[in-house]
Coordinates of C-alpha atoms in Angstrom, one line a residue:
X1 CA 62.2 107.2 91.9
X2 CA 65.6 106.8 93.3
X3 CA 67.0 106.9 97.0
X4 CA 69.6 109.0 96.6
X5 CA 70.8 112.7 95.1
X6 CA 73.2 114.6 94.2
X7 CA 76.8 113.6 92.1
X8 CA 76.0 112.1 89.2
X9 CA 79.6 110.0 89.2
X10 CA 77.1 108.0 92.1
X11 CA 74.4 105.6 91.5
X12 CA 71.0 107.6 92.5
X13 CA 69.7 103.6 94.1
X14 CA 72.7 102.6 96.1
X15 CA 75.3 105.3 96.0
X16 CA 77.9 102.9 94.3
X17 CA 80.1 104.9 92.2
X18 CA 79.3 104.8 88.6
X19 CA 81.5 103.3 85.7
X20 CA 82.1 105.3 82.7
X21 CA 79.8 106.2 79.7
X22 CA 80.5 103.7 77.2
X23 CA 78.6 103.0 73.8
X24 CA 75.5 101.5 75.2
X25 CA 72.7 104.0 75.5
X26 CA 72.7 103.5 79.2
X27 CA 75.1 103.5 82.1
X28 CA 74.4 100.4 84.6
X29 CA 75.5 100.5 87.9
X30 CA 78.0 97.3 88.6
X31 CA 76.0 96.8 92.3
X32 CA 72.8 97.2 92.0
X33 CA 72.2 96.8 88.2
X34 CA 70.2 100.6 88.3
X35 CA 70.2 102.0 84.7
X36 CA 70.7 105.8 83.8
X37 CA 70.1 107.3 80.6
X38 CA 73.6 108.2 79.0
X39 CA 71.6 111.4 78.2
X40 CA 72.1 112.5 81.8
X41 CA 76.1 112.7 81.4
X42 CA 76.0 115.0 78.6
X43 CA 78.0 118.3 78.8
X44 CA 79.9 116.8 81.8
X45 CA 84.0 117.0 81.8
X46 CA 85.8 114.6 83.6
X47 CA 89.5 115.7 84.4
X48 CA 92.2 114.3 86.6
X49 CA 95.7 115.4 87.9
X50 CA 98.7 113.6 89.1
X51 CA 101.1 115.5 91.7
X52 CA 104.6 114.1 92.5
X53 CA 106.9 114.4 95.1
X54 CA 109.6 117.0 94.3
X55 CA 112.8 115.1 93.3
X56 CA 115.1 117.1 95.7
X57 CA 115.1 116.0 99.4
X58 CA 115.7 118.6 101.7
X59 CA 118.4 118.3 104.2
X60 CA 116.3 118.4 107.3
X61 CA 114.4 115.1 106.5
X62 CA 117.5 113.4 106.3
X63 CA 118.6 114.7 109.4
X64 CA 115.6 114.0 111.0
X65 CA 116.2 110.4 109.5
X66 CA 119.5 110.0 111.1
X67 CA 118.2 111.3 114.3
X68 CA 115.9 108.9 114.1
X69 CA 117.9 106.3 114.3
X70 CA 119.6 107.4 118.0
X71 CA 116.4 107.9 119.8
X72 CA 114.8 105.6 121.8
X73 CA 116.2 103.5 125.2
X74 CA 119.9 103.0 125.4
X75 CA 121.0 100.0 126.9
X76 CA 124.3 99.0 128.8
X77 CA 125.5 96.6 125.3
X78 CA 128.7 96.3 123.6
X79 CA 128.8 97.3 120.0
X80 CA 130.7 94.3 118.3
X81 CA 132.3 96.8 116.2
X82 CA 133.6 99.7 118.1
X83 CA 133.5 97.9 121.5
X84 CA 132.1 100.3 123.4
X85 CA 129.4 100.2 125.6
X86 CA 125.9 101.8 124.9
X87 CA 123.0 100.9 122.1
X88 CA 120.0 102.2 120.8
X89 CA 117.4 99.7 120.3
X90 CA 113.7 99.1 118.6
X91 CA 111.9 96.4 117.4
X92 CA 109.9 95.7 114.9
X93 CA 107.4 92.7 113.7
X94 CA 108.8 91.6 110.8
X95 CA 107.1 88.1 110.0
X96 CA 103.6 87.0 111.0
X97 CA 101.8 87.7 114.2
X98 CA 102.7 84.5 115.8
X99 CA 106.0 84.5 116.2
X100 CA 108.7 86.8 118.0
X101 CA 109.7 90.8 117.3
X102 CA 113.0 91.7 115.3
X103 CA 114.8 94.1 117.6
X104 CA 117.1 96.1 115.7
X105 CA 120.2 97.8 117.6
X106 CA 122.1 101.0 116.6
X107 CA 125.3 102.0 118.6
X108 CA 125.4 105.0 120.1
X109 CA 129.2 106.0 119.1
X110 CA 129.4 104.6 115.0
X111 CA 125.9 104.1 113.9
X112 CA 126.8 100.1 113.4
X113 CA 123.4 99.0 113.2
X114 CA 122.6 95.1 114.4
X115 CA 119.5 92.6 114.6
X116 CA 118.2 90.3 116.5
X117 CA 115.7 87.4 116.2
X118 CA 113.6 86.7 119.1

């Protein structure tokens, strides 16, 4: 007598999910080693589907993408390509745990986008 019951795509012992019928006369669960009788899967369909994104972006995610960029605290630096005064920064951990954030700067005026190490 088994624990479980209910989907038959789950082990009725340990709830692992089941492989698929093969040729044997028996379908052994890969955890527990419970056999089923391959008589128990007949008449069952197994069907999938695959859904992709559409290909076609639409404009307000890009705009929110670019908005993106200019949000967050500005801060009193000079862009070193316009020259003027006044960045958007964030950072970001970009290697391991142990050693300093990336902070990424994005001028307020052009967009000019510059990093730094800490």
């Amino acid at each position: 007598m088994s624990c479980f019951c209910g989907d038959p795509n789950f082990c009725p012992e340990c709830g692992n999910v089941l492989p698929l019928p093969g040729l044997q006369d028996t379908v052994t669960c890969p955890r527990c080693s419970f056999n089923i009788p391959i008589r128990e899967f007949l008449g069952q369909v197994i069907t999938s589907s695959v859904v992709f994104n559409p290909l076609e972006q639409s404009s307000t995610a890009a705009d929110q993408t670019e908005d993106s960029e200019l949000k967050g605290p500005v801060i009193d630096r000079r862009c070193s390509r316009c020259n003027k005064e006044g960045m958007v920064y964030h950072t970001r951990q970009m290697r391991s745990a142990d050693e300093g954030q990336t902070v990424f700067f994005t001028c307020i005026h052009c967009r000019y986008q510059e990093k730094e190490d800490s």
